[in-house]
Coordinates of C-alpha atoms and ligand atoms in Angstrom, one line a residue:
M1 CA -8.4 -1.0 -76.8
T2 CA -11.7 0.9 -76.2
T3 CA -15.1 -0.7 -76.0
E4 CA -15.9 1.1 -79.3
D5 CA -12.9 -0.6 -81.0
L6 CA -13.9 -4.0 -79.8
L7 CA -17.5 -3.4 -80.9
H8 CA -16.2 -2.5 -84.4
R9 CA -14.0 -5.6 -84.5
R10 CA -16.9 -7.8 -83.3
H11 CA -19.1 -6.4 -86.0
E12 CA -16.6 -7.2 -88.7
A13 CA -15.6 -10.6 -87.4
L14 CA -18.8 -12.2 -86.1
A15 CA -21.9 -13.0 -88.1
P16 CA -24.6 -10.3 -88.0
S17 CA -27.2 -12.7 -86.6
Y18 CA -25.5 -12.3 -83.1
R19 CA -27.3 -9.8 -80.8
L20 CA -25.8 -7.9 -77.9
F21 CA -27.8 -6.8 -74.9
Y22 CA -28.1 -3.0 -74.5
D23 CA -27.6 -0.3 -77.2
D24 CA -24.5 0.7 -75.4
P25 CA -23.2 -2.9 -74.7
V26 CA -21.7 -4.0 -71.4
H27 CA -18.1 -5.0 -71.9
L28 CA -17.5 -7.5 -69.1
V29 CA -14.0 -8.4 -68.0
R30 CA -14.4 -10.2 -64.7
G31 CA -16.9 -12.1 -62.5
E32 CA -17.0 -13.3 -59.0
G33 CA -20.0 -14.8 -57.1
V34 CA -23.0 -12.7 -58.0
H35 CA -21.0 -9.7 -59.3
L36 CA -19.6 -8.7 -62.6
W37 CA -17.1 -5.9 -63.6
D38 CA -16.8 -4.1 -66.8
S39 CA -13.7 -2.7 -68.6
D40 CA -14.1 0.6 -66.7
G41 CA -14.0 -1.2 -63.4
R42 CA -17.8 -0.7 -62.8
Q43 CA -19.4 -3.4 -60.6
Y44 CA -22.8 -4.9 -61.5
L45 CA -25.1 -7.1 -59.4
D46 CA -25.9 -10.0 -61.7
C47 CA -29.7 -10.7 -61.5
Y48 CA -29.8 -12.3 -64.9
N49 CA -27.4 -15.1 -65.5
N50 CA -28.3 -18.6 -64.6
V51 CA -25.4 -20.3 -66.4
P52 CA -22.9 -19.4 -63.7
S53 CA -25.2 -21.3 -61.4
V54 CA -23.0 -21.6 -58.3
G55 CA -21.7 -18.1 -58.9
H56 CA -19.2 -16.6 -61.4
C57 CA -15.8 -18.4 -61.3
H58 CA -16.5 -20.5 -58.2
P59 CA -13.0 -21.6 -57.0
H60 CA -14.1 -25.2 -56.5
V61 CA -15.4 -25.4 -60.1
V62 CA -12.4 -23.5 -61.5
S63 CA -9.9 -25.8 -59.8
A64 CA -11.8 -29.0 -60.8
I65 CA -11.7 -27.9 -64.4
A66 CA -8.0 -26.9 -64.2
E67 CA -7.0 -30.1 -62.5
Q68 CA -8.8 -32.4 -64.9
A69 CA -7.6 -30.4 -67.9
G70 CA -4.0 -30.8 -66.7
T71 CA -4.5 -34.6 -66.2
L72 CA -6.5 -36.0 -69.1
N73 CA -9.2 -35.1 -71.5
T74 CA -10.6 -37.7 -73.9
H75 CA -14.1 -38.8 -74.6
T76 CA -16.7 -41.4 -73.6
R77 CA -15.3 -44.2 -75.7
Y78 CA -12.7 -44.8 -73.0
L79 CA -13.6 -45.7 -69.5
H80 CA -13.5 -42.8 -67.1
D81 CA -14.8 -42.4 -63.6
G82 CA -16.0 -38.8 -64.0
V83 CA -18.8 -39.3 -66.5
V84 CA -20.1 -42.4 -64.7
T85 CA -20.2 -40.6 -61.3
L86 CA -22.0 -37.6 -62.9
A87 CA -24.6 -39.9 -64.5
E88 CA -25.1 -41.7 -61.2
R89 CA -25.5 -38.4 -59.3
L90 CA -28.0 -37.1 -61.8
G91 CA -30.0 -40.3 -61.6
S92 CA -30.0 -40.2 -57.8
R93 CA -31.6 -36.8 -58.0
L94 CA -34.4 -37.9 -60.4
G95 CA -37.5 -39.9 -59.5
G96 CA -38.7 -43.3 -60.6
D97 CA -36.1 -45.2 -62.5
L98 CA -34.9 -42.2 -64.5
G99 CA -31.2 -43.0 -64.5
S100 CA -29.9 -43.8 -68.0
A101 CA -28.0 -40.8 -69.3
W102 CA -26.5 -39.3 -72.5
L103 CA -24.1 -36.3 -72.2
Q104 CA -23.9 -33.4 -74.6
C105 CA -22.6 -29.9 -74.8
S106 CA -25.9 -27.8 -75.1
G107 CA -29.5 -27.8 -74.2
T108 CA -30.3 -27.9 -78.0
E109 CA -28.5 -31.2 -78.3
A110 CA -30.2 -32.6 -75.2
N111 CA -33.7 -31.7 -76.5
D112 CA -32.8 -32.9 -80.1
L113 CA -31.8 -36.3 -78.7
A114 CA -34.9 -36.5 -76.4
I115 CA -37.2 -36.1 -79.4
Q116 CA -35.4 -38.8 -81.3
V117 CA -35.6 -41.1 -78.3
A118 CA -39.3 -40.4 -77.8
R119 CA -39.9 -41.2 -81.4
A120 CA -38.0 -44.4 -81.2
A121 CA -39.7 -45.5 -78.0
S122 CA -43.3 -44.5 -78.9
G123 CA -43.2 -45.4 -82.6
N124 CA -44.9 -42.0 -83.2
N125 CA -43.8 -38.8 -84.9
G126 CA -45.8 -35.9 -83.6
V127 CA -44.7 -33.4 -80.9
I128 CA -46.7 -31.0 -78.7
V129 CA -45.0 -27.8 -77.6
T130 CA -46.0 -24.6 -75.9
E131 CA -46.6 -21.4 -77.9
H132 CA -43.7 -19.0 -77.6
A133 CA -41.4 -21.6 -76.0
Y134 CA -37.7 -21.8 -76.8
H135 CA -36.0 -25.2 -76.8
G136 CA -32.9 -24.7 -78.9
N137 CA -31.5 -24.0 -82.4
S138 CA -30.9 -27.2 -84.3
T139 CA -33.1 -27.7 -87.3
L140 CA -35.3 -30.1 -85.4
V141 CA -35.5 -28.2 -82.1
R142 CA -35.8 -24.8 -83.7
A143 CA -38.9 -26.0 -85.4
L144 CA -40.2 -26.8 -81.9
S145 CA -39.2 -23.3 -80.6
S146 CA -42.4 -21.6 -81.4
N147 CA -41.0 -18.1 -80.5
R148 CA -38.6 -18.4 -83.4
H149 CA -41.0 -18.7 -86.3
S150 CA -44.6 -18.0 -87.3
G151 CA -47.4 -20.6 -87.2
S152 CA -47.4 -20.9 -91.0
E153 CA -43.8 -22.2 -91.0
R154 CA -44.7 -25.0 -88.7
P155 CA -44.6 -28.6 -90.1
D156 CA -47.8 -30.6 -89.3
W157 CA -46.0 -33.0 -86.9
I158 CA -45.9 -30.1 -84.4
Q159 CA -49.0 -29.0 -82.5
V160 CA -48.7 -25.9 -80.3
V161 CA -50.7 -25.2 -77.1
D162 CA -51.0 -22.0 -75.1
P163 CA -48.8 -21.5 -72.2
P164 CA -50.8 -21.8 -68.9
N165 CA -50.8 -18.0 -68.3
T166 CA -53.6 -17.1 -65.9
Y167 CA -52.8 -13.3 -66.1
R168 CA -52.7 -12.8 -69.8
G169 CA -53.9 -16.0 -71.4
Q170 CA -57.4 -16.8 -72.6
H171 CA -58.2 -18.9 -69.5
R172 CA -57.9 -17.1 -66.2
S173 CA -60.6 -18.5 -64.0
D174 CA -60.9 -21.5 -61.7
D175 CA -61.1 -24.0 -64.5
A176 CA -58.0 -22.7 -66.2
A177 CA -55.9 -25.8 -65.5
T178 CA -58.5 -28.1 -67.2
R179 CA -59.1 -25.7 -70.1
Y180 CA -55.4 -25.4 -70.9
A181 CA -54.9 -29.1 -70.5
D182 CA -57.8 -29.7 -72.9
Q183 CA -55.7 -28.0 -75.5
V184 CA -53.1 -30.7 -75.1
A185 CA -55.8 -33.4 -75.6
E186 CA -57.0 -31.6 -78.7
A187 CA -53.4 -31.3 -80.0
A188 CA -53.0 -35.1 -79.5
R189 CA -56.2 -35.7 -81.5
V190 CA -55.0 -33.5 -84.4
L191 CA -51.6 -35.2 -84.5
S192 CA -53.4 -38.6 -84.7
R193 CA -55.7 -37.3 -87.5
H194 CA -52.6 -36.2 -89.4
G195 CA -51.2 -39.7 -89.1
H196 CA -48.3 -38.7 -86.9
G197 CA -49.6 -39.9 -83.5
V198 CA -48.0 -38.4 -80.4
A199 CA -44.3 -39.1 -79.7
A200 CA -44.0 -36.5 -76.9
I201 CA -44.9 -33.2 -75.3
L202 CA -41.8 -31.0 -74.6
I203 CA -42.5 -28.9 -71.5
D204 CA -40.5 -26.3 -69.7
C205 CA -41.9 -26.1 -66.2
S206 CA -40.8 -22.5 -65.7
W207 CA -42.4 -21.3 -69.0
D208 CA -39.5 -18.9 -69.3
A209 CA -39.8 -17.5 -72.8
P210 CA -43.6 -16.9 -72.4
G211 CA -42.9 -14.7 -69.4
V212 CA -41.8 -16.9 -66.4
L213 CA -45.2 -18.5 -65.4
T214 CA -46.6 -20.6 -62.7
A215 CA -49.1 -23.2 -64.0
P216 CA -52.5 -23.5 -62.2
D217 CA -52.8 -26.5 -59.9
G218 CA -53.5 -29.7 -61.9
Y219 CA -52.5 -28.4 -65.3
V220 CA -49.2 -30.3 -65.6
A221 CA -50.7 -33.6 -64.4
Q222 CA -53.7 -33.4 -66.7
A223 CA -51.6 -32.4 -69.7
A224 CA -49.2 -35.3 -69.0
D225 CA -52.2 -37.7 -68.7
H226 CA -53.5 -36.7 -72.1
V227 CA -50.1 -37.3 -73.7
W228 CA -49.7 -40.7 -72.0
E229 CA -53.3 -41.7 -73.1
A230 CA -52.2 -40.9 -76.7
G231 CA -49.2 -43.2 -76.4
G232 CA -46.6 -40.3 -76.2
L233 CA -43.8 -39.5 -73.7
V234 CA -43.4 -36.5 -71.4
I235 CA -40.1 -34.7 -71.8
A236 CA -39.3 -32.2 -69.1
D237 CA -36.9 -29.5 -70.4
E238 CA -35.1 -28.5 -67.3
V239 CA -32.6 -26.3 -69.0
Q240 CA -34.1 -23.3 -67.2
A241 CA -36.2 -24.8 -64.4
G242 CA -33.8 -27.4 -63.1
Y243 CA -30.8 -27.2 -60.7
C244 CA -32.7 -25.5 -57.8
R245 CA -33.8 -22.5 -59.9
L246 CA -37.4 -22.4 -58.5
G247 CA -36.5 -23.2 -54.9
T248 CA -38.0 -26.0 -52.7
N249 CA -37.2 -28.7 -55.4
F250 CA -34.1 -29.5 -57.4
W251 CA -36.2 -29.9 -60.6
G252 CA -39.0 -27.8 -62.0
H253 CA -41.1 -30.8 -62.8
E254 CA -41.0 -31.9 -59.1
R255 CA -42.9 -28.7 -58.2
Y256 CA -45.9 -30.1 -60.1
G257 CA -45.5 -33.7 -58.9
L258 CA -44.7 -34.8 -62.4
L259 CA -42.6 -37.9 -63.1
P260 CA -41.5 -37.4 -66.7
D261 CA -40.2 -40.1 -69.1
I262 CA -37.3 -38.0 -70.2
V263 CA -35.5 -35.1 -68.6
T264 CA -33.2 -32.7 -70.4
M265 CA -30.8 -30.2 -68.8
G266 CA -28.0 -27.9 -69.7
K267 CA -27.2 -24.3 -68.9
P268 CA -26.5 -24.4 -65.1
M269 CA -24.8 -27.9 -65.1
G270 CA -21.2 -26.7 -65.7
A271 CA -21.4 -23.2 -64.3
G272 CA -20.3 -21.9 -67.7
H273 CA -18.5 -24.9 -69.0
P274 CA -20.7 -26.5 -71.8
V275 CA -22.3 -29.6 -70.3
A276 CA -25.8 -30.9 -71.0
A277 CA -27.7 -34.2 -70.5
T278 CA -30.7 -36.2 -71.5
V279 CA -31.8 -38.8 -68.9
T280 CA -34.5 -41.4 -69.3
T281 CA -35.5 -44.8 -68.0
P282 CA -33.4 -47.9 -68.9
A283 CA -36.4 -49.3 -70.8
I284 CA -36.8 -46.2 -73.0
A285 CA -33.0 -45.9 -73.4
A286 CA -33.0 -49.6 -74.6
A287 CA -35.7 -48.9 -77.1
F288 CA -33.5 -46.2 -78.7
A289 CA -30.4 -48.3 -78.5
D290 CA -32.2 -51.1 -80.4
Q291 CA -32.3 -48.6 -83.4
R292 CA -29.0 -46.8 -83.2
S293 CA -25.9 -46.0 -81.2
Y294 CA -25.0 -42.6 -79.9
F295 CA -21.7 -40.7 -79.8
N296 CA -21.0 -37.1 -79.0
T297 CA -17.3 -36.1 -79.3
F298 CA -17.2 -33.6 -76.5
G299 CA -20.3 -34.6 -74.6
G300 CA -19.3 -36.1 -71.2
N301 CA -15.6 -35.6 -71.6
P302 CA -13.6 -35.8 -68.4
V303 CA -13.2 -32.0 -68.1
S304 CA -16.9 -31.4 -68.6
A305 CA -17.7 -34.2 -66.2
A306 CA -15.4 -32.6 -63.6
A307 CA -17.1 -29.2 -64.0
A308 CA -20.5 -30.8 -63.7
N309 CA -19.5 -32.9 -60.6
A310 CA -18.0 -29.8 -59.0
V311 CA -21.2 -27.8 -59.5
L312 CA -23.2 -30.6 -57.8
D313 CA -20.6 -30.6 -55.0
V314 CA -21.1 -26.8 -54.4
I315 CA -24.9 -27.1 -54.5
E316 CA -24.6 -29.7 -51.8
Q317 CA -21.9 -28.2 -49.7
E318 CA -23.4 -24.7 -49.7
D319 CA -27.0 -25.9 -49.5
L320 CA -27.9 -23.7 -52.4
L321 CA -31.4 -25.2 -52.6
A322 CA -32.2 -23.8 -49.2
N323 CA -30.6 -20.5 -50.2
V324 CA -32.8 -20.2 -53.3
T325 CA -35.9 -21.1 -51.3
N326 CA -35.2 -18.5 -48.6
T327 CA -34.0 -15.7 -50.8
G328 CA -36.9 -16.5 -53.1
E329 CA -39.3 -15.7 -50.3
V330 CA -37.6 -12.3 -49.8
L331 CA -38.0 -11.6 -53.5
R332 CA -41.6 -12.8 -53.5
A333 CA -42.6 -10.4 -50.7
G334 CA -40.5 -7.6 -52.1
L335 CA -41.9 -7.9 -55.6
E336 CA -45.4 -8.1 -54.4
S337 CA -44.9 -5.0 -52.3
L338 CA -43.4 -3.2 -55.4
A339 CA -46.5 -4.3 -57.4
H340 CA -48.7 -2.8 -54.7
D341 CA -46.9 0.5 -54.8
H342 CA -46.2 0.9 -58.5
E343 CA -48.9 1.0 -61.2
L344 CA -46.3 0.1 -63.9
I345 CA -46.3 -3.5 -62.5
G346 CA -49.3 -5.5 -63.8
N347 CA -48.3 -8.8 -62.4
V348 CA -45.5 -10.7 -60.7
S349 CA -45.0 -14.4 -61.3
G350 CA -42.3 -17.0 -60.6
A351 CA -40.6 -18.7 -57.6
G352 CA -37.2 -19.1 -56.0
L353 CA -34.7 -17.2 -58.0
F354 CA -36.8 -16.9 -61.2
W355 CA -39.2 -14.0 -61.5
G356 CA -41.1 -12.2 -64.3
I357 CA -42.3 -8.7 -63.7
D358 CA -45.1 -7.9 -66.2
L359 CA -45.0 -4.2 -67.0
V360 CA -48.2 -2.5 -68.2
T361 CA -49.3 1.0 -69.2
D362 CA -52.7 0.4 -67.7
R363 CA -53.5 -2.1 -65.0
D364 CA -57.2 -2.5 -65.9
S365 CA -56.7 -3.3 -69.6
R366 CA -53.4 -5.0 -68.9
Q367 CA -51.9 -3.2 -71.9
P368 CA -48.3 -4.4 -72.0
L369 CA -45.5 -1.8 -71.9
S370 CA -43.9 -1.7 -75.4
P371 CA -40.7 -3.8 -75.9
E372 CA -38.8 -0.6 -76.5
L373 CA -39.8 1.0 -73.2
T374 CA -39.2 -2.3 -71.5
Q375 CA -35.7 -2.3 -72.9
G376 CA -35.4 1.3 -71.6
F377 CA -36.4 0.0 -68.2
I378 CA -33.7 -2.7 -68.3
T379 CA -31.1 -0.1 -69.4
A380 CA -32.1 2.1 -66.5
L381 CA -31.5 -0.9 -64.2
R382 CA -28.1 -1.4 -65.8
N383 CA -27.2 2.3 -65.4
N384 CA -28.0 1.7 -61.7
G385 CA -25.6 -1.3 -61.6
V386 CA -28.1 -4.1 -61.8
L387 CA -28.4 -6.6 -64.7
M388 CA -31.8 -8.1 -65.6
G389 CA -33.4 -9.1 -68.9
A390 CA -36.7 -9.2 -70.9
A391 CA -39.0 -12.0 -71.8
G392 CA -42.7 -12.6 -72.5
V393 CA -44.9 -12.9 -75.6
H394 CA -45.1 -9.0 -75.7
G395 CA -41.4 -8.5 -74.7
N396 CA -42.7 -6.6 -71.6
V397 CA -41.7 -8.9 -68.8
V398 CA -38.6 -8.0 -66.8
K399 CA -36.8 -11.3 -66.1
M400 CA -34.8 -11.8 -62.9
R401 CA -32.8 -15.0 -62.7
P402 CA -29.6 -14.5 -60.7
P403 CA -26.9 -17.1 -59.8
L404 CA -28.0 -19.5 -57.0
P405 CA -25.9 -18.0 -54.2
F406 CA -27.9 -14.8 -54.4
S407 CA -28.3 -13.7 -50.8
K408 CA -31.1 -11.9 -48.9
D409 CA -28.8 -8.8 -49.0
N410 CA -28.5 -9.1 -52.7
A411 CA -32.2 -9.4 -53.0
T412 CA -32.7 -6.3 -50.9
H413 CA -30.3 -4.4 -53.1
A414 CA -32.1 -5.6 -56.3
L415 CA -35.5 -4.6 -54.9
E416 CA -34.3 -1.2 -53.8
T417 CA -32.9 -0.6 -57.3
L418 CA -36.1 -1.7 -58.9
A419 CA -38.0 0.7 -56.7
I420 CA -35.8 3.6 -57.8
V421 CA -36.1 2.8 -61.5
L422 CA -39.9 2.2 -61.2
S423 CA -40.3 5.7 -59.6
D424 CA -38.1 7.4 -62.2
F425 CA -39.7 5.5 -65.0
A426 CA -43.3 6.3 -63.9
A427 CA -42.4 10.0 -64.0
H428 CA -40.7 9.5 -67.4
V429 CA -43.5 7.3 -69.0
G430 CA -46.3 9.3 -67.4
Ligands
LIG1 C1 -35.8 -24.0 -71.9 C2 -34.6 -24.0 -72.8 N1 -34.4 -25.2 -73.5 C3 -33.3 -25.3 -74.3 C4 -32.5 -24.3 -74.5 C5 -31.3 -24.4 -75.5 O1 -30.1 -24.5 -74.8 P1 -28.7 -24.2 -75.5 O2 -28.7 -22.7 -75.7 O3 -27.7 -24.6 -74.5 O4 -28.7 -25.0 -76.7 C6 -32.7 -23.0 -73.9 C7 -31.8 -21.9 -74.1 O5 -32.0 -20.8 -73.8 C8 -33.8 -22.9 -73.0 O6 -34.1 -21.8 -72.4

């Protein structure tokens, strides 16, 4: 069967709302570590996928899944060691008394539950989110994913604040942290005026969809204080930022010294197996339990728990946090050097193994490269055997987010390929 045949069948059989990367889609058939292979046997360096967190098809995760699937798979209404161990391990990695967990199958479900829990615990209804954020696709969470709909579609229990973007945003000077946090205080006042009060702020400490940002010092703490003063809870969405992604710390919120009330996580937890979690304090969990029970058929089943425990084993055994931190410094230096040499790069932001390269047509005006040309850039990378993606409010940010075992040699390879494409592209665009 050719790729064209498969494309045709996919078009016929899957709903048209699905999108593929690349006009000429990549037909992957195998993965190992940080590499992928297509149906023609072509190898790619994976600089995009965070879900295979410990590397594609890691043997420890594969055998943990296979062994558990061949032994028993039920659900959380029977006693089983796997899910309890997983919840304990997550709790031991979180600060304060965060240690009461619910298990799900997707980040969407984790965030959806977190909002319900925050409402139950606070007695309030309103939620503050960041402009152009993505938090999932249920009816509740899609409404909070401000990159999925226009402002006029927003119900009045949602208030949206700017992402703390000091390169493109409206606040770029020394007081940017306070100015952006002031928007959170104002959002809280508006929610109170509308009679909703503040149930929560939902915050992704990697600001992935708005372009992979680093917040100015003090922003997260001030924003959280405004929410707590209004009687709301702080929910850290760690679906992107968690699991070592930003280096130095296991969680994105730790980078900002934040102790959230609720933490949600998903994508990297099972290295491809669908596992997600919402974790909070026993007091907040009890406030929710007073109102209702919770059951999720597949969430926390023994096979999912085995996958998630195996991922944590690999992170510990291979010291992947140190790898992310060290390789991240190679990427930081290399990307800054590329930015120095290539006018097409307006800005580089990120940390660890999560970077956004903001492409511009003019450095002074910061005019973003069009989304079409940015896609052309990503396709050129793919044609050179390197997979990256796009993000950002203007669709002009090249997103680099490889599996956690990405080595310094892999980083060098990615940087060399970026240099080739940047040079070719400058000639082409110019
Ligand atoms: C920050 C963030 N939160 C939540 C989600 C939703 O996760 P899922 O696709 O597993 O429902 C995503 C997915 O991309 C995400 O990036």
